PDB file of C-alpha atoms in Angstrom:
ATOM      1  CA  MET A   1     -87.850  96.857-194.860  1.00 47.00           C
ATOM      2  CA  ALA A   2     -86.002  98.275-191.855  1.00 49.00           C
ATOM      3  CA  ARG A   3     -84.028  95.016-191.543  1.00 49.00           C
ATOM      4  CA  LEU A   4     -83.125  95.195-195.222  1.00 45.00           C
ATOM      5  CA  LEU A   5     -81.838  98.760-194.879  1.00 48.00           C
ATOM      6  CA  ALA A   6     -79.960  97.939-191.669  1.00 48.00           C
ATOM      7  CA  LEU A   7     -78.238  94.974-193.287  1.00 46.00           C
ATOM      8  CA  ARG A   8     -77.574  97.071-196.390  1.00 48.00           C
ATOM      9  CA  THR A   9     -75.728  99.560-194.194  1.00 48.00           C
ATOM     10  CA  CYS A  10     -73.914  96.868-192.207  1.00 48.00           C
ATOM     11  CA  PHE A  11     -72.753  94.733-195.134  1.00 45.00           C
ATOM     12  CA  ARG A  12     -71.936  97.306-197.815  1.00 47.00           C
ATOM     13  CA  THR A  13     -69.035  95.336-199.202  1.00 47.00           C
ATOM     14  CA  PRO A  14     -68.024  91.712-199.555  1.00 47.00           C
ATOM     15  CA  CYS A  15     -65.075  92.591-197.299  1.00 48.00           C
ATOM     16  CA  ALA A  16     -67.493  93.375-194.465  1.00 52.00           C
ATOM     17  CA  LEU A  17     -69.119  89.988-194.958  1.00 48.00           C
ATOM     18  CA  ALA A  18     -65.757  88.244-194.988  1.00 54.00           C
ATOM     19  CA  ALA A  19     -64.708  90.100-191.843  1.00 54.00           C
ATOM     20  CA  THR A  20     -67.869  88.901-190.118  1.00 53.00           C
ATOM     21  CA  VAL A  21     -67.193  85.273-191.004  1.00 53.00           C
ATOM     22  CA  THR A  22     -63.542  85.682-190.006  1.00 55.00           C
ATOM     23  CA  TYR A  23     -64.765  86.925-186.630  1.00 53.00           C
ATOM     24  CA  TRP A  24     -66.973  83.848-186.268  1.00 49.00           C
ATOM     25  CA  LEU A  25     -64.071  81.599-187.218  1.00 52.00           C
ATOM     26  CA  GLY A  26     -62.493  82.791-183.995  1.00 46.00           C
ATOM     27  CA  GLY A  27     -60.159  85.374-185.493  1.00 50.00           C
ATOM     28  CA  LEU A  28     -57.727  82.666-186.555  1.00 49.00           C
ATOM     29  CA  ALA A  29     -55.698  84.495-189.150  1.00 47.00           C
ATOM     30  CA  VAL A  30     -52.100  83.918-190.066  1.00 41.00           C
ATOM     31  CA  GLY A  31     -49.948  85.210-187.251  1.00 42.00           C
ATOM     32  CA  SER A  32     -52.948  86.458-185.286  1.00 49.00           C
ATOM     33  CA  ARG A  33     -51.744  84.920-182.027  1.00 54.00           C
ATOM     34  CA  ASP A  34     -48.275  84.985-180.530  1.00 59.00           C
ATOM     35  CA  GLY A  35     -46.282  81.799-180.872  1.00 67.00           C
ATOM     36  CA  VAL A  36     -48.339  80.135-183.591  1.00 73.00           C
ATOM     37  CA  GLY A  37     -46.784  81.808-186.627  1.00 80.00           C
ATOM     38  CA  TYR A  38     -44.454  78.852-187.084  1.00 83.00           C
ATOM     39  CA  LEU A  39     -47.360  76.414-186.931  1.00 85.00           C
ATOM     40  CA  TYR A  40     -49.305  78.411-189.520  1.00 86.00           C
ATOM     41  CA  ARG A  41     -46.299  78.523-191.846  1.00 88.00           C
ATOM     42  CA  GLU A  42     -45.956  74.746-191.526  1.00 90.00           C
ATOM     43  CA  ILE A  43     -49.651  74.204-192.276  1.00 90.00           C
ATOM     44  CA  ARG A  44     -49.500  76.539-195.278  1.00 91.00           C
ATOM     45  CA  GLY A  45     -46.421  74.737-196.617  1.00 92.00           C
ATOM     46  CA  ARG A  46     -48.046  71.354-196.112  1.00 92.00           C
ATOM     47  CA  VAL A  47     -51.204  72.439-197.962  1.00 92.00           C
ATOM     48  CA  ARG A  48     -49.111  73.884-200.816  1.00 93.00           C
ATOM     49  CA  ASP A  49     -47.183  70.622-201.128  1.00 92.00           C
ATOM     50  CA  GLN A  50     -50.275  68.434-200.982  1.00 92.00           C
ATOM     51  CA  VAL A  51     -52.357  70.188-203.617  1.00 91.00           C
ATOM     52  CA  LYS A  52     -49.926  69.313-206.399  1.00 91.00           C
ATOM     53  CA  THR A  53     -51.786  66.030-207.057  1.00 91.00           C
ATOM     54  CA  PRO A  54     -55.480  65.085-207.056  1.00 90.00           C
ATOM     55  CA  GLU A  55     -54.873  62.757-204.103  1.00 94.00           C
ATOM     56  CA  GLY A  56     -53.190  65.621-202.273  1.00 92.00           C
ATOM     57  CA  ILE A  57     -56.133  67.912-202.908  1.00 91.00           C
ATOM     58  CA  GLN A  58     -58.356  65.299-201.263  1.00 93.00           C
ATOM     59  CA  LYS A  59     -55.974  65.121-198.274  1.00 93.00           C
ATOM     60  CA  ALA A  60     -56.030  68.915-197.939  1.00 92.00           C
ATOM     61  CA  SER A  61     -59.806  68.847-198.187  1.00 92.00           C
ATOM     62  CA  ASP A  62     -60.030  66.256-195.421  1.00 94.00           C
ATOM     63  CA  ALA A  63     -57.584  68.273-193.306  1.00 93.00           C
ATOM     64  CA  TYR A  64     -59.557  71.530-193.308  1.00 93.00           C
ATOM     65  CA  LYS A  65     -62.779  69.640-192.613  1.00 93.00           C
ATOM     66  CA  SER A  66     -61.277  68.039-189.513  1.00 93.00           C
ATOM     67  CA  ASN A  67     -58.950  70.776-188.214  1.00 92.00           C
ATOM     68  CA  LEU A  68     -59.952  74.349-187.404  1.00 90.00           C
ATOM     69  CA  GLN A  69     -56.404  75.686-187.812  1.00 89.00           C
ATOM     70  CA  VAL A  70     -56.132  74.317-191.356  1.00 91.00           C
ATOM     71  CA  ALA A  71     -59.549  75.823-192.124  1.00 91.00           C
ATOM     72  CA  ALA A  72     -58.379  79.188-190.747  1.00 89.00           C
ATOM     73  CA  ILE A  73     -55.280  79.108-192.970  1.00 90.00           C
ATOM     74  CA  ILE A  74     -57.352  78.373-196.063  1.00 90.00           C
ATOM     75  CA  TRP A  75     -59.844  81.072-195.076  1.00 89.00           C
ATOM     76  CA  SER A  76     -57.271  83.787-194.462  1.00 88.00           C
ATOM     77  CA  LEU A  77     -54.733  83.295-197.258  1.00 90.00           C
ATOM     78  CA  PRO A  78     -55.092  84.254-200.919  1.00 91.00           C
ATOM     79  CA  HIS A  79     -55.288  81.372-203.388  1.00 92.00           C
ATOM     80  CA  PHE A  80     -51.847  81.988-204.906  1.00 93.00           C
ATOM     81  CA  LEU A  81     -50.108  81.495-201.550  1.00 91.00           C
ATOM     82  CA  LEU A  82     -51.785  78.104-201.248  1.00 91.00           C
ATOM     83  CA  ASN A  83     -50.945  77.147-204.840  1.00 90.00           C
ATOM     84  CA  ILE A  84     -54.598  76.422-205.676  1.00 92.00           C
ATOM     85  CA  SER A  85     -57.098  77.983-208.034  1.00 92.00           C
ATOM     86  CA  GLU A  86     -59.281  80.799-206.797  1.00 93.00           C
ATOM     87  CA  LYS A  87     -62.409  78.747-207.508  1.00 94.00           C
ATOM     88  CA  LEU A  88     -61.137  75.812-205.413  1.00 93.00           C
ATOM     89  CA  ARG A  89     -60.150  78.103-202.543  1.00 93.00           C
ATOM     90  CA  ASP A  90     -63.538  79.827-202.601  1.00 92.00           C
ATOM     91  CA  GLY A  91     -65.247  76.447-202.377  1.00 92.00           C
ATOM     92  CA  MET A  92     -63.008  75.433-199.481  1.00 93.00           C
ATOM     93  CA  ARG A  93     -63.702  78.741-197.732  1.00 91.00           C
ATOM     94  CA  ALA A  94     -67.440  78.272-198.050  1.00 89.00           C
ATOM     95  CA  LYS A  95     -67.278  74.736-196.695  1.00 92.00           C
ATOM     96  CA  SER A  96     -64.952  75.870-193.870  1.00 90.00           C
ATOM     97  CA  ALA A  97     -67.384  78.567-192.834  1.00 89.00           C
ATOM     98  CA  GLU A  98     -70.279  76.118-192.992  1.00 91.00           C
ATOM     99  CA  LEU A  99     -68.456  73.580-190.811  1.00 92.00           C
ATOM    100  CA  TRP A 100     -66.605  75.773-188.332  1.00 90.00           C
ATOM    101  CA  ALA A 101     -68.698  78.959-188.192  1.00 88.00           C
ATOM    102  CA  PRO A 102     -72.300  78.061-188.970  1.00 90.00           C
ATOM    103  CA  LYS A 103     -73.564  81.361-187.576  1.00 90.00           C
ATOM    104  CA  GLY A 104     -71.176  83.302-189.791  1.00 85.00           C
ATOM    105  CA  TYR A 105     -72.030  81.105-192.759  1.00 87.00           C
ATOM    106  CA  GLY A 106     -75.712  81.893-192.238  1.00 88.00           C
ATOM    107  CA  ALA A 107     -74.937  85.611-192.078  1.00 87.00           C
ATOM    108  CA  LEU A 108     -72.856  85.329-195.238  1.00 83.00           C
ATOM    109  CA  ASN A 109     -75.698  83.650-197.108  1.00 86.00           C
ATOM    110  CA  GLU A 110     -78.221  86.151-195.790  1.00 88.00           C
ATOM    111  CA  GLY A 111     -75.926  88.981-196.844  1.00 84.00           C
ATOM    112  CA  ASN A 112     -75.602  87.561-200.349  1.00 83.00           C
ATOM    113  CA  GLU A 113     -79.391  87.258-200.655  1.00 85.00           C
ATOM    114  CA  ILE A 114     -79.886  90.807-199.419  1.00 84.00           C
ATOM    115  CA  ALA A 115     -77.144  92.127-201.691  1.00 81.00           C
ATOM    116  CA  GLY A 116     -79.167  90.805-204.638  1.00 79.00           C
ATOM    117  CA  LEU A 117     -82.247  92.615-203.382  1.00 77.00           C
ATOM    118  CA  VAL A 118     -80.424  95.830-202.537  1.00 78.00           C
ATOM    119  CA  ARG A 119     -78.820  95.963-205.964  1.00 78.00           C
ATOM    120  CA  ASN A 120     -82.266  96.554-207.492  1.00 79.00           C
ATOM    121  CA  TYR A 121     -83.805  98.567-204.629  1.00 80.00           C
ATOM    122  CA  ASP A 122     -83.074 102.068-205.954  1.00 81.00           C
ATOM    123  CA  LYS A 123     -84.275 101.260-209.475  1.00 81.00           C
ATOM    124  CA  VAL A 124     -87.476  99.571-208.282  1.00 79.00           C
ATOM    125  CA  SER A 125     -88.213 102.428-205.900  1.00 80.00           C
ATOM    126  CA  SER A 126     -87.690 104.979-208.672  1.00 81.00           C
ATOM    127  CA  ASP A 127     -89.808 102.983-211.144  1.00 79.00           C
ATOM    128  CA  PHE A 128     -92.597 102.691-208.568  1.00 77.00           C
ATOM    129  CA  HIS A 129     -92.712 106.448-207.978  1.00 77.00           C
ATOM    130  CA  LEU A 130     -92.688 107.155-211.716  1.00 76.00           C
ATOM    131  CA  ALA A 131     -95.440 104.615-212.336  1.00 75.00           C
ATOM    132  CA  THR A 132     -97.705 105.944-209.608  1.00 79.00           C
ATOM    133  CA  TYR A 133     -97.332 109.650-210.454  1.00 79.00           C
ATOM    134  CA  ASN A 134    -100.454 110.967-212.134  1.00 79.00           C
ATOM    135  CA  ALA A 135    -100.536 114.613-213.252  1.00 82.00           C
ATOM    136  CA  GLU A 136    -104.343 114.722-213.198  1.00 84.00           C
ATOM    137  CA  VAL A 137    -104.475 113.619-209.552  1.00 80.00           C
ATOM    138  CA  VAL A 138    -101.814 116.174-208.616  1.00 79.00           C
ATOM    139  CA  ALA A 139    -103.757 118.948-210.388  1.00 84.00           C
ATOM    140  CA  GLU A 140    -106.970 117.897-208.630  1.00 85.00           C
ATOM    141  CA  VAL A 141    -105.299 117.931-205.221  1.00 81.00           C
ATOM    142  CA  ASN A 142    -103.716 121.328-205.883  1.00 84.00           C
ATOM    143  CA  ALA A 143    -107.065 122.723-207.045  1.00 86.00           C
ATOM    144  CA  SER A 144    -108.859 121.453-203.935  1.00 86.00           C
ATOM    145  CA  ARG A 145    -106.505 123.174-201.500  1.00 81.00           C
ATOM    146  CA  VAL A 146    -107.999 125.936-199.456  1.00 75.00           C
ATOM    147  CA  GLY A 147    -106.608 129.299-200.363  1.00 66.00           C
ATOM    148  CA  ASN A 148    -106.284 128.698-204.127  1.00 53.00           C
TER     149      ASN A 148
END
């Protein structure tokens, strides 16, 4: 339970989870290092050009699976800058994290599982307390106190 609450505090938002995976991807974000901005712009342009055809989508898919810098570009840019659908980009991001940042990918999956549990935690806790409250037991305990 303590682990659940600690992770609940740590990963309050999907942005926190994404930041964790970005950290495990080595912090490779667009323009994150001096002198590579041109390279990242070239990669982004190449991906945008390739995804116009089904064959190009396959080439882009192969590229991010074999090159960490391409994976970092796909991870860090919004779908509309890559000229791909959000669903396709999300799938590529998940696969990138799995391939290039397995530790971060594991944390992301664990966070998603815990987020499902945490979502219901307050309601279940409240329901449990309501279900276990018994007025007769409370009256009996109050009556048995010394000084009444």
